[in-house]
Amino acid sequence: MQVAIVSDIHGNRHAFEAVLADVERSDARAIWCLGDIVGYGADPNDCCKLARANADVCLAGNHDLAVTGDLDLGEFSTGAALAARWTQEVIAADHRDWLASLKPAQSVDGVGLYHASPRDPIWEYVLSALLAELCLDVQPERVGLVGHSHVALSFVRPEGEPATGTARRGDEQADISEGEWILNPGSVGQPRDGDPRAAWLLLDTSSWTVTWRHVEYDIGGAAASIRAARLPDSLAALLEYGQ
């Protein structure tokens, strides 16, 4: 089966709609979301509605848990906390209740899904081979999917060898049929790897191959929405640079 992996939408309706359109053009027959549907962006209700309508599996991210009140906003940066408070004020009750029902980790068809990492599904950033090694030591599944860092990455540990990792760009492919893996699709709505396009991952669980996808979207429209909501301007400005 081919599955679209999306993560870190962050209230960016413009990016999410572009990704969903790209998924529709692909051979994906399911969508798994690794969390952070809200936070930062100005369209949390639209993004919740789209996720609920399209995602077959959805995790809770740390920003989702902040909006539901399950995490202390004191643990967030100033901009993230301001956006979370604003989201708490505008989000519809049924979307908030839905977010509160989600968990930060799940196993689906033998694949591990974690918002952040297998060791800490809420907070840990898997950005180095050393951290990937530690995570693979506790990951029950051979293949794990993580978000949270907003960077498209892959880490692999062949049998008897240490883990190595690499950043991934749009249209790159990998054969993951052997070894242990941790894969990050990158971020739909707040990329931080220098590529401002919306990112997602196509996973084929039959051939065990993956393809990283990047999609152009209306960055100006997303930035305008953030500014119209009077959220921190930095959240809008950084979209243009993918930072």
PDB file of C-alpha atoms in Angstrom:
ATOM      1  CA  MET A   1       0.000   0.000   0.000  1.00  0.00           C
ATOM      2  CA  GLN A   2       1.140   3.538  -0.743  1.00  0.00           C
ATOM      3  CA  VAL A   3       0.633   6.013   2.081  1.00  0.00           C
ATOM      4  CA  ALA A   4       1.075   9.790   2.228  1.00  0.00           C
ATOM      5  CA  ILE A   5       2.865  10.918   5.385  1.00  0.00           C
ATOM      6  CA  VAL A   6       2.236  14.513   6.458  1.00  0.00           C
ATOM      7  CA  SER A   7       3.361  16.374   9.557  1.00  0.00           C
ATOM      8  CA  ASP A   8       3.566  19.798  11.173  1.00  0.00           C
ATOM      9  CA  ILE A   9       0.761  21.496   9.275  1.00  0.00           C
ATOM     10  CA  HIS A  10       0.674  24.300  11.827  1.00  0.00           C
ATOM     11  CA  GLY A  11      -2.523  26.017  10.815  1.00  0.00           C
ATOM     12  CA  ASN A  12      -1.272  26.692   7.284  1.00  0.00           C
ATOM     13  CA  ARG A  13      -4.345  26.019   5.165  1.00  0.00           C
ATOM     14  CA  HIS A  14      -2.700  27.168   1.938  1.00  0.00           C
ATOM     15  CA  ALA A  15       0.137  24.650   2.304  1.00  0.00           C
ATOM     16  CA  PHE A  16      -2.128  21.828   3.479  1.00  0.00           C
ATOM     17  CA  GLU A  17      -4.510  22.234   0.540  1.00  0.00           C
ATOM     18  CA  ALA A  18      -1.568  22.157  -1.883  1.00  0.00           C
ATOM     19  CA  VAL A  19      -0.228  18.967  -0.297  1.00  0.00           C
ATOM     20  CA  LEU A  20      -3.632  17.286  -0.324  1.00  0.00           C
ATOM     21  CA  ALA A  21      -3.979  18.129  -4.022  1.00  0.00           C
ATOM     22  CA  ASP A  22      -0.547  16.606  -4.679  1.00  0.00           C
ATOM     23  CA  VAL A  23      -1.471  13.513  -2.673  1.00  0.00           C
ATOM     24  CA  GLU A  24      -4.630  13.194  -4.763  1.00  0.00           C
ATOM     25  CA  ARG A  25      -2.485  13.138  -7.921  1.00  0.00           C
ATOM     26  CA  SER A  26      -0.261  10.404  -6.474  1.00  0.00           C
ATOM     27  CA  ASP A  27      -0.906   6.705  -5.937  1.00  0.00           C
ATOM     28  CA  ALA A  28      -1.380   7.126  -2.177  1.00  0.00           C
ATOM     29  CA  ARG A  29      -4.470   5.421  -0.825  1.00  0.00           C
ATOM     30  CA  ALA A  30      -4.196   6.586   2.773  1.00  0.00           C
ATOM     31  CA  ILE A  31      -2.861   9.564   4.725  1.00  0.00           C
ATOM     32  CA  TRP A  32      -1.069   9.350   8.059  1.00  0.00           C
ATOM     33  CA  CYS A  33      -0.556  12.622   9.933  1.00  0.00           C
ATOM     34  CA  LEU A  34       2.207  12.884  12.536  1.00  0.00           C
ATOM     35  CA  GLY A  35       0.677  15.807  14.419  1.00  0.00           C
ATOM     36  CA  ASP A  36       0.915  19.546  15.001  1.00  0.00           C
ATOM     37  CA  ILE A  37      -2.159  20.329  12.973  1.00  0.00           C
ATOM     38  CA  VAL A  38      -2.376  23.723  14.697  1.00  0.00           C
ATOM     39  CA  GLY A  39       0.023  26.324  16.066  1.00  0.00           C
ATOM     40  CA  TYR A  40       1.838  29.198  14.320  1.00  0.00           C
ATOM     41  CA  GLY A  41      -0.597  29.571  11.417  1.00  0.00           C
ATOM     42  CA  ALA A  42      -3.854  31.498  11.105  1.00  0.00           C
ATOM     43  CA  ASP A  43      -6.250  28.766   9.944  1.00  0.00           C
ATOM     44  CA  PRO A  44      -6.473  26.166  12.721  1.00  0.00           C
ATOM     45  CA  ASN A  45     -10.147  25.373  12.154  1.00  0.00           C
ATOM     46  CA  ASP A  46      -9.704  24.810   8.429  1.00  0.00           C
ATOM     47  CA  CYS A  47      -6.662  22.596   9.023  1.00  0.00           C
ATOM     48  CA  CYS A  48      -8.483  20.517  11.638  1.00  0.00           C
ATOM     49  CA  LYS A  49     -11.416  20.134   9.260  1.00  0.00           C
ATOM     50  CA  LEU A  50      -9.136  19.028   6.423  1.00  0.00           C
ATOM     51  CA  ALA A  51      -7.205  16.607   8.636  1.00  0.00           C
ATOM     52  CA  ARG A  52     -10.378  15.065  10.021  1.00  0.00           C
ATOM     53  CA  ALA A  53     -11.795  14.629   6.521  1.00  0.00           C
ATOM     54  CA  ASN A  54      -8.667  13.252   4.869  1.00  0.00           C
ATOM     55  CA  ALA A  55      -6.273  11.626   7.362  1.00  0.00           C
ATOM     56  CA  ASP A  56      -6.804   7.959   8.144  1.00  0.00           C
ATOM     57  CA  VAL A  57      -4.491   8.217  11.153  1.00  0.00           C
ATOM     58  CA  CYS A  58      -3.627  11.355  13.087  1.00  0.00           C
ATOM     59  CA  LEU A  59      -1.285  11.935  16.017  1.00  0.00           C
ATOM     60  CA  ALA A  60      -1.160  14.778  18.513  1.00  0.00           C
ATOM     61  CA  GLY A  61       1.842  17.096  18.380  1.00  0.00           C
ATOM     62  CA  ASN A  62       3.172  19.317  21.137  1.00  0.00           C
ATOM     63  CA  HIS A  63       1.413  22.395  19.701  1.00  0.00           C
ATOM     64  CA  ASP A  64      -1.871  20.492  19.546  1.00  0.00           C
ATOM     65  CA  LEU A  65      -1.398  19.522  23.195  1.00  0.00           C
ATOM     66  CA  ALA A  66      -0.638  23.132  24.091  1.00  0.00           C
ATOM     67  CA  VAL A  67      -3.908  24.274  22.540  1.00  0.00           C
ATOM     68  CA  THR A  68      -5.894  21.609  24.411  1.00  0.00           C
ATOM     69  CA  GLY A  69      -4.243  22.649  27.683  1.00  0.00           C
ATOM     70  CA  ASP A  70      -2.335  19.406  28.152  1.00  0.00           C
ATOM     71  CA  LEU A  71       1.054  21.159  27.976  1.00  0.00           C
ATOM     72  CA  ASP A  72       2.171  24.269  29.861  1.00  0.00           C
ATOM     73  CA  LEU A  73       2.681  27.205  27.497  1.00  0.00           C
ATOM     74  CA  GLY A  74       5.705  28.164  29.569  1.00  0.00           C
ATOM     75  CA  GLU A  75       7.567  25.362  27.800  1.00  0.00           C
ATOM     76  CA  PHE A  76       7.178  27.119  24.421  1.00  0.00           C
ATOM     77  CA  SER A  77       8.964  30.008  22.757  1.00  0.00           C
ATOM     78  CA  THR A  78       7.296  33.415  22.972  1.00  0.00           C
ATOM     79  CA  GLY A  79       5.968  33.299  19.406  1.00  0.00           C
ATOM     80  CA  ALA A  80       4.713  29.730  19.743  1.00  0.00           C
ATOM     81  CA  ALA A  81       2.991  30.508  23.046  1.00  0.00           C
ATOM     82  CA  LEU A  82       1.297  33.601  21.608  1.00  0.00           C
ATOM     83  CA  ALA A  83       0.058  31.583  18.634  1.00  0.00           C
ATOM     84  CA  ALA A  84      -1.200  28.807  20.930  1.00  0.00           C
ATOM     85  CA  ARG A  85      -3.136  31.281  23.093  1.00  0.00           C
ATOM     86  CA  TRP A  86      -4.677  32.852  20.002  1.00  0.00           C
ATOM     87  CA  THR A  87      -5.587  29.392  18.677  1.00  0.00           C
ATOM     88  CA  GLN A  88      -7.252  28.531  21.996  1.00  0.00           C
ATOM     89  CA  GLU A  89      -9.456  31.599  21.540  1.00  0.00           C
ATOM     90  CA  VAL A  90     -10.545  30.902  17.964  1.00  0.00           C
ATOM     91  CA  ILE A  91     -10.666  27.120  17.647  1.00  0.00           C
ATOM     92  CA  ALA A  92     -14.089  25.490  17.501  1.00  0.00           C
ATOM     93  CA  ALA A  93     -15.017  23.332  20.480  1.00  0.00           C
ATOM     94  CA  ASP A  94     -15.451  20.176  18.403  1.00  0.00           C
ATOM     95  CA  HIS A  95     -12.012  20.592  16.837  1.00  0.00           C
ATOM     96  CA  ARG A  96     -10.462  21.173  20.270  1.00  0.00           C
ATOM     97  CA  ASP A  97     -12.155  18.035  21.581  1.00  0.00           C
ATOM     98  CA  TRP A  98     -10.907  16.086  18.573  1.00  0.00           C
ATOM     99  CA  LEU A  99      -7.339  17.257  19.175  1.00  0.00           C
ATOM    100  CA  ALA A 100      -7.677  16.237  22.822  1.00  0.00           C
ATOM    101  CA  SER A 101      -8.600  12.694  21.724  1.00  0.00           C
ATOM    102  CA  LEU A 102      -5.339  12.187  19.791  1.00  0.00           C
ATOM    103  CA  LYS A 103      -2.170  10.497  21.064  1.00  0.00           C
ATOM    104  CA  PRO A 104       1.465  11.393  20.167  1.00  0.00           C
ATOM    105  CA  ALA A 105       2.452   7.845  19.160  1.00  0.00           C
ATOM    106  CA  GLN A 106       0.880   4.871  17.412  1.00  0.00           C
ATOM    107  CA  SER A 107       1.858   1.746  15.481  1.00  0.00           C
ATOM    108  CA  VAL A 108       0.100   1.126  12.173  1.00  0.00           C
ATOM    109  CA  ASP A 109       0.678  -1.907   9.946  1.00  0.00           C
ATOM    110  CA  GLY A 110       4.047  -2.555  11.583  1.00  0.00           C
ATOM    111  CA  VAL A 111       5.264   1.026  11.136  1.00  0.00           C
ATOM    112  CA  GLY A 112       5.955   3.220  14.161  1.00  0.00           C
ATOM    113  CA  LEU A 113       4.400   6.692  14.118  1.00  0.00           C
ATOM    114  CA  TYR A 114       5.773   9.273  16.556  1.00  0.00           C
ATOM    115  CA  HIS A 115       5.260  12.994  16.583  1.00  0.00           C
ATOM    116  CA  ALA A 116       8.764  13.648  17.914  1.00  0.00           C
ATOM    117  CA  SER A 117      10.700  10.433  18.605  1.00  0.00           C
ATOM    118  CA  PRO A 118      10.336   6.846  19.840  1.00  0.00           C
ATOM    119  CA  ARG A 119      12.019   7.837  23.129  1.00  0.00           C
ATOM    120  CA  ASP A 120       9.935  10.972  23.689  1.00  0.00           C
ATOM    121  CA  PRO A 121       6.964  11.241  21.308  1.00  0.00           C
ATOM    122  CA  ILE A 122       6.214  14.835  22.338  1.00  0.00           C
ATOM    123  CA  TRP A 123       9.468  16.777  22.638  1.00  0.00           C
ATOM    124  CA  GLU A 124      12.655  15.111  21.353  1.00  0.00           C
ATOM    125  CA  TYR A 125      14.165  16.378  18.077  1.00  0.00           C
ATOM    126  CA  VAL A 126      15.851  13.601  16.087  1.00  0.00           C
ATOM    127  CA  LEU A 127      18.460  15.629  14.231  1.00  0.00           C
ATOM    128  CA  SER A 128      21.658  13.599  14.614  1.00  0.00           C
ATOM    129  CA  ALA A 129      22.852  10.073  13.962  1.00  0.00           C
ATOM    130  CA  LEU A 130      23.622   9.695  17.679  1.00  0.00           C
ATOM    131  CA  LEU A 131      20.061  10.505  18.671  1.00  0.00           C
ATOM    132  CA  ALA A 132      18.755   8.246  15.915  1.00  0.00           C
ATOM    133  CA  GLU A 133      20.911   5.429  17.302  1.00  0.00           C
ATOM    134  CA  LEU A 134      19.407   5.876  20.759  1.00  0.00           C
ATOM    135  CA  CYS A 135      15.909   6.017  19.308  1.00  0.00           C
ATOM    136  CA  LEU A 136      16.416   2.881  17.222  1.00  0.00           C
ATOM    137  CA  ASP A 137      17.501   1.075  20.372  1.00  0.00           C
ATOM    138  CA  VAL A 138      13.983   1.532  21.797  1.00  0.00           C
ATOM    139  CA  GLN A 139      11.911   1.604  18.597  1.00  0.00           C
ATOM    140  CA  PRO A 140       9.939  -1.680  18.388  1.00  0.00           C
ATOM    141  CA  GLU A 141       9.308  -1.357  14.654  1.00  0.00           C
ATOM    142  CA  ARG A 142      11.916  -1.664  11.913  1.00  0.00           C
ATOM    143  CA  VAL A 143      10.623   1.541  10.293  1.00  0.00           C
ATOM    144  CA  GLY A 144       9.605   4.601  12.252  1.00  0.00           C
ATOM    145  CA  LEU A 145       8.163   7.929  11.123  1.00  0.00           C
ATOM    146  CA  VAL A 146       8.771  11.166  13.028  1.00  0.00           C
ATOM    147  CA  GLY A 147       7.992  14.855  12.589  1.00  0.00           C
ATOM    148  CA  HIS A 148       8.557  17.766  14.996  1.00  0.00           C
ATOM    149  CA  SER A 149      11.889  19.055  13.627  1.00  0.00           C
ATOM    150  CA  HIS A 150      10.345  20.394  10.375  1.00  0.00           C
ATOM    151  CA  VAL A 151      13.331  18.983   8.455  1.00  0.00           C
ATOM    152  CA  ALA A 152      13.090  16.231   5.822  1.00  0.00           C
ATOM    153  CA  LEU A 153      15.549  13.549   6.955  1.00  0.00           C
ATOM    154  CA  SER A 154      16.342   9.863   6.949  1.00  0.00           C
ATOM    155  CA  PHE A 155      18.397   7.765   9.353  1.00  0.00           C
ATOM    156  CA  VAL A 156      19.342   4.152   8.720  1.00  0.00           C
ATOM    157  CA  ARG A 157      21.094   1.522  10.818  1.00  0.00           C
ATOM    158  CA  PRO A 158      22.197  -1.511   8.781  1.00  0.00           C
ATOM    159  CA  GLU A 159      22.565  -4.711  10.756  1.00  0.00           C
ATOM    160  CA  GLY A 160      25.784  -4.644  12.755  1.00  0.00           C
ATOM    161  CA  GLU A 161      26.615  -1.035  11.813  1.00  0.00           C
ATOM    162  CA  PRO A 162      26.052   2.370  13.430  1.00  0.00           C
ATOM    163  CA  ALA A 163      23.268   4.690  12.320  1.00  0.00           C
ATOM    164  CA  THR A 164      23.884   7.351   9.693  1.00  0.00           C
ATOM    165  CA  GLY A 165      21.635  10.135   8.481  1.00  0.00           C
ATOM    166  CA  THR A 166      21.109  12.565   5.650  1.00  0.00           C
ATOM    167  CA  ALA A 167      18.910  15.533   4.781  1.00  0.00           C
ATOM    168  CA  ARG A 168      16.436  14.894   1.987  1.00  0.00           C
ATOM    169  CA  ARG A 169      15.241  17.090  -0.872  1.00  0.00           C
ATOM    170  CA  GLY A 170      12.160  16.978  -3.045  1.00  0.00           C
ATOM    171  CA  ASP A 171      11.830  13.940  -5.340  1.00  0.00           C
ATOM    172  CA  GLU A 172      14.619  12.036  -3.578  1.00  0.00           C
ATOM    173  CA  GLN A 173      13.912   8.341  -3.177  1.00  0.00           C
ATOM    174  CA  ALA A 174      15.238   5.656  -0.855  1.00  0.00           C
ATOM    175  CA  ASP A 175      15.017   1.871  -0.654  1.00  0.00           C
ATOM    176  CA  ILE A 176      14.144   1.066   2.965  1.00  0.00           C
ATOM    177  CA  SER A 177      13.664  -2.683   2.501  1.00  0.00           C
ATOM    178  CA  GLU A 178      16.686  -3.513   4.669  1.00  0.00           C
ATOM    179  CA  GLY A 179      18.006  -2.105   7.929  1.00  0.00           C
ATOM    180  CA  GLU A 180      16.291  -0.050  10.610  1.00  0.00           C
ATOM    181  CA  TRP A 181      14.970   3.376   9.670  1.00  0.00           C
ATOM    182  CA  ILE A 182      13.708   6.659  11.069  1.00  0.00           C
ATOM    183  CA  LEU A 183      12.133   8.908   8.427  1.00  0.00           C
ATOM    184  CA  ASN A 184      10.983  12.513   8.653  1.00  0.00           C
ATOM    185  CA  PRO A 185       8.733  13.880   5.880  1.00  0.00           C
ATOM    186  CA  GLY A 186       9.519  17.511   6.661  1.00  0.00           C
ATOM    187  CA  SER A 187       6.849  20.074   7.453  1.00  0.00           C
ATOM    188  CA  VAL A 188       3.715  20.920   5.513  1.00  0.00           C
ATOM    189  CA  GLY A 189       3.191  24.365   6.996  1.00  0.00           C
ATOM    190  CA  GLN A 190       6.440  25.583   8.605  1.00  0.00           C
ATOM    191  CA  PRO A 191       9.491  24.110   6.784  1.00  0.00           C
ATOM    192  CA  ARG A 192      12.850  24.724   8.448  1.00  0.00           C
ATOM    193  CA  ASP A 193      15.288  23.121   6.032  1.00  0.00           C
ATOM    194  CA  GLY A 194      15.776  26.075   3.704  1.00  0.00           C
ATOM    195  CA  ASP A 195      13.139  24.901   1.220  1.00  0.00           C
ATOM    196  CA  PRO A 196       9.954  26.974   1.641  1.00  0.00           C
ATOM    197  CA  ARG A 197       7.778  24.508  -0.268  1.00  0.00           C
ATOM    198  CA  ALA A 198       5.310  22.307   1.609  1.00  0.00           C
ATOM    199  CA  ALA A 199       6.787  18.858   2.271  1.00  0.00           C
ATOM    200  CA  TRP A 200       5.364  15.361   2.541  1.00  0.00           C
ATOM    201  CA  LEU A 201       6.498  11.750   2.115  1.00  0.00           C
ATOM    202  CA  LEU A 202       5.165   8.926  -0.055  1.00  0.00           C
ATOM    203  CA  LEU A 203       5.682   5.538   1.617  1.00  0.00           C
ATOM    204  CA  ASP A 204       5.186   2.248  -0.240  1.00  0.00           C
ATOM    205  CA  THR A 205       4.805  -0.564   2.299  1.00  0.00           C
ATOM    206  CA  SER A 206       4.800  -3.230  -0.422  1.00  0.00           C
ATOM    207  CA  SER A 207       8.146  -2.409  -2.030  1.00  0.00           C
ATOM    208  CA  TRP A 208       9.461  -0.559   1.059  1.00  0.00           C
ATOM    209  CA  THR A 209      10.482   2.528  -0.844  1.00  0.00           C
ATOM    210  CA  VAL A 210       9.921   6.178   0.005  1.00  0.00           C
ATOM    211  CA  THR A 211       9.858   9.431  -1.968  1.00  0.00           C
ATOM    212  CA  TRP A 212      10.140  12.873  -0.430  1.00  0.00           C
ATOM    213  CA  ARG A 213       7.812  15.383  -2.093  1.00  0.00           C
ATOM    214  CA  HIS A 214       7.878  19.201  -2.022  1.00  0.00           C
ATOM    215  CA  VAL A 215       4.999  21.303  -3.332  1.00  0.00           C
ATOM    216  CA  GLU A 216       4.710  24.972  -4.273  1.00  0.00           C
ATOM    217  CA  TYR A 217       1.900  26.826  -2.481  1.00  0.00           C
ATOM    218  CA  ASP A 218       0.613  30.357  -1.923  1.00  0.00           C
ATOM    219  CA  ILE A 219       3.151  31.510   0.658  1.00  0.00           C
ATOM    220  CA  GLY A 220       2.012  35.117   0.299  1.00  0.00           C
ATOM    221  CA  GLY A 221      -1.560  34.138   1.128  1.00  0.00           C
ATOM    222  CA  ALA A 222      -0.489  32.181   4.199  1.00  0.00           C
ATOM    223  CA  ALA A 223       1.682  35.065   5.394  1.00  0.00           C
ATOM    224  CA  ALA A 224      -1.138  37.559   4.832  1.00  0.00           C
ATOM    225  CA  SER A 225      -3.464  35.417   6.944  1.00  0.00           C
ATOM    226  CA  ILE A 226      -0.956  35.377   9.803  1.00  0.00           C
ATOM    227  CA  ARG A 227      -0.576  39.139   9.674  1.00  0.00           C
ATOM    228  CA  ALA A 228      -4.339  39.687   9.442  1.00  0.00           C
ATOM    229  CA  ALA A 229      -4.739  37.639  12.614  1.00  0.00           C
ATOM    230  CA  ARG A 230      -2.131  39.884  14.291  1.00  0.00           C
ATOM    231  CA  LEU A 231       0.075  36.952  15.121  1.00  0.00           C
ATOM    232  CA  PRO A 232       3.842  37.597  15.403  1.00  0.00           C
ATOM    233  CA  ASP A 233       5.149  38.893  12.079  1.00  0.00           C
ATOM    234  CA  SER A 234       8.139  36.564  12.306  1.00  0.00           C
ATOM    235  CA  LEU A 235       5.793  33.608  11.794  1.00  0.00           C
ATOM    236  CA  ALA A 236       4.808  35.093   8.447  1.00  0.00           C
ATOM    237  CA  ALA A 237       8.231  36.317   7.352  1.00  0.00           C
ATOM    238  CA  LEU A 238       9.974  32.983   7.886  1.00  0.00           C
ATOM    239  CA  LEU A 239       7.623  31.138   5.537  1.00  0.00           C
ATOM    240  CA  GLU A 240       9.317  32.738   2.543  1.00  0.00           C
ATOM    241  CA  TYR A 241      12.717  31.328   3.551  1.00  0.00           C
ATOM    242  CA  GLY A 242      11.716  27.915   4.866  1.00  0.00           C
ATOM    243  CA  GLN A 243      13.221  28.654   8.262  1.00  0.00           C
TER     244      GLN A 243
END
